[in-house]
């Protein structure tokens, strides 16, 4: 961190010295003020981007645990609740889930209500987010 700060300070000092040298050679006086300001802005922008990339470094990401229906068993989800959760994740409506699983609409609503309780959610999107966090579904 200390080396980076010193390097950035030296870079800025060198940049300012370069700008003064250009002034002494009358190049800046020939250019219009707008071009001068744009050049200075561009140089500082490039220096800022470079410093930001350099200082942030690359972070290694931890691999996520594999998606497993066994994760659902850990929070006591029944097989049918897991089936309903998978279909919710596929974007199906309650009626479409009922048709696909050959159960009534009220049964699907009951399973979804149980999912909300077990996943501590109030809405479908919260339940799916929690299921993804627990790696029950992708």
Coordinates of C-alpha atoms in Angstrom, one line a residue:
X1 CA 0.0 0.0 0.0
X2 CA 2.9 2.3 0.9
X3 CA 4.6 1.6 -2.4
X4 CA 1.4 2.3 -4.3
X5 CA 0.9 5.6 -2.6
X6 CA 4.5 6.7 -3.3
X7 CA 4.2 5.5 -6.9
X8 CA 1.0 7.5 -7.4
X9 CA 2.5 10.6 -5.8
X10 CA 5.5 10.3 -8.1
X11 CA 3.3 9.8 -11.1
X12 CA 1.2 12.9 -10.3
X13 CA 4.4 14.9 -9.7
X14 CA 5.8 13.7 -13.1
X15 CA 2.6 14.6 -14.8
X16 CA 2.6 18.1 -13.3
X17 CA 6.3 18.6 -14.3
X18 CA 5.4 17.5 -17.8
X19 CA 2.6 20.0 -18.0
X20 CA 4.9 22.8 -16.8
X21 CA 7.5 21.8 -19.4
X22 CA 4.9 22.0 -22.1
X23 CA 4.0 25.5 -20.9
X24 CA 7.7 26.6 -21.1
X25 CA 7.9 25.3 -24.7
X26 CA 4.8 27.4 -25.6
X27 CA 2.9 24.5 -26.8
X28 CA 0.1 25.0 -24.3
X29 CA -0.2 28.7 -25.3
X30 CA -0.8 27.6 -28.9
X31 CA -3.5 25.2 -27.9
X32 CA -6.9 26.4 -26.8
X33 CA -8.0 26.2 -23.2
X34 CA -10.6 23.5 -24.0
X35 CA -8.0 21.2 -25.5
X36 CA -5.7 21.8 -22.6
X37 CA -8.4 21.0 -20.0
X38 CA -9.5 17.9 -22.0
X39 CA -5.9 16.6 -22.1
X40 CA -5.4 17.1 -18.4
X41 CA -8.7 15.5 -17.6
X42 CA -7.9 12.5 -19.9
X43 CA -4.5 12.0 -18.3
X44 CA -5.9 12.1 -14.8
X45 CA -8.7 9.8 -15.8
X46 CA -6.3 7.2 -17.2
X47 CA -4.1 7.5 -14.1
X48 CA -7.1 7.0 -11.9
X49 CA -8.3 4.0 -13.8
X50 CA -4.9 2.5 -13.8
X51 CA -4.4 3.1 -10.0
X52 CA -7.9 1.7 -9.3
X53 CA -7.2 -1.5 -11.2
X54 CA -3.8 -1.8 -9.6
X55 CA -4.9 -1.2 -6.0
X56 CA -8.0 -3.3 -6.2
X57 CA -6.0 -6.4 -7.3
X58 CA -7.6 -9.7 -8.3
X59 CA -9.6 -11.5 -5.7
X60 CA -10.0 -15.2 -5.8
X61 CA -13.6 -16.3 -5.5
X62 CA -14.5 -19.3 -3.3
X63 CA -16.2 -22.1 -5.3
X64 CA -19.9 -22.4 -4.3
X65 CA -21.1 -25.6 -2.9
X66 CA -22.9 -27.9 -5.3
X67 CA -26.6 -27.6 -5.7
X68 CA -28.2 -30.5 -4.0
X69 CA -31.7 -31.5 -3.0
X70 CA -30.1 -32.9 0.1
X71 CA -29.7 -29.3 1.3
X72 CA -33.5 -29.1 1.3
X73 CA -33.7 -32.2 3.5
X74 CA -31.5 -30.3 6.1
X75 CA -34.4 -27.8 6.7
X76 CA -37.0 -30.6 6.6
X77 CA -38.5 -30.0 3.2
X78 CA -40.7 -32.9 2.0
X79 CA -40.1 -34.5 -1.4
X80 CA -43.3 -32.8 -2.7
X81 CA -42.3 -29.4 -1.3
X82 CA -38.9 -29.8 -3.1
X83 CA -40.8 -30.6 -6.3
X84 CA -43.0 -27.5 -5.9
X85 CA -39.8 -25.4 -5.2
X86 CA -38.1 -26.7 -8.3
X87 CA -41.2 -25.8 -10.4
X88 CA -41.4 -22.4 -8.7
X89 CA -37.7 -21.9 -9.7
X90 CA -38.7 -22.8 -13.3
X91 CA -41.1 -19.9 -13.3
X92 CA -44.4 -21.8 -13.3
X93 CA -47.6 -20.5 -11.9
X94 CA -49.5 -22.3 -9.1
X95 CA -52.0 -23.7 -11.6
X96 CA -49.2 -24.9 -14.0
X97 CA -47.4 -26.6 -11.0
X98 CA -50.7 -28.3 -10.0
X99 CA -51.2 -29.5 -13.6
X100 CA -47.6 -30.8 -13.9
X101 CA -47.6 -32.6 -10.5
X102 CA -51.1 -33.9 -10.9
X103 CA -52.4 -32.3 -7.6
X104 CA -55.0 -29.7 -6.8
X105 CA -54.4 -26.0 -6.8
X106 CA -55.0 -25.9 -3.1
X107 CA -52.4 -28.6 -2.5
X108 CA -49.8 -26.5 -4.3
X109 CA -50.8 -23.4 -2.3
X110 CA -50.4 -25.5 0.9
X111 CA -46.9 -26.6 -0.2
X112 CA -45.9 -23.1 -1.0
X113 CA -47.2 -21.9 2.3
X114 CA -45.1 -24.5 4.0
X115 CA -42.1 -23.5 1.9
X116 CA -42.5 -19.9 3.0
X117 CA -42.5 -21.0 6.7
X118 CA -39.5 -23.3 6.4
X119 CA -37.5 -20.8 4.3
X120 CA -38.6 -17.8 6.5
X121 CA -40.0 -15.9 3.5
X122 CA -43.1 -13.8 2.9
X123 CA -43.1 -13.9 -0.9
X124 CA -42.2 -16.2 -3.8
X125 CA -39.1 -14.2 -4.7
X126 CA -37.8 -14.3 -1.1
X127 CA -38.3 -18.0 -1.0
X128 CA -36.5 -18.6 -4.2
X129 CA -33.6 -16.3 -3.1
X130 CA -33.3 -18.2 0.2
X131 CA -33.4 -21.5 -1.7
X132 CA -30.6 -20.4 -4.0
X133 CA -28.6 -19.1 -1.0
X134 CA -29.0 -22.5 0.6
X135 CA -28.0 -24.1 -2.7
X136 CA -31.2 -26.1 -2.9
X137 CA -31.9 -24.9 -6.4
X138 CA -29.8 -23.0 -9.0

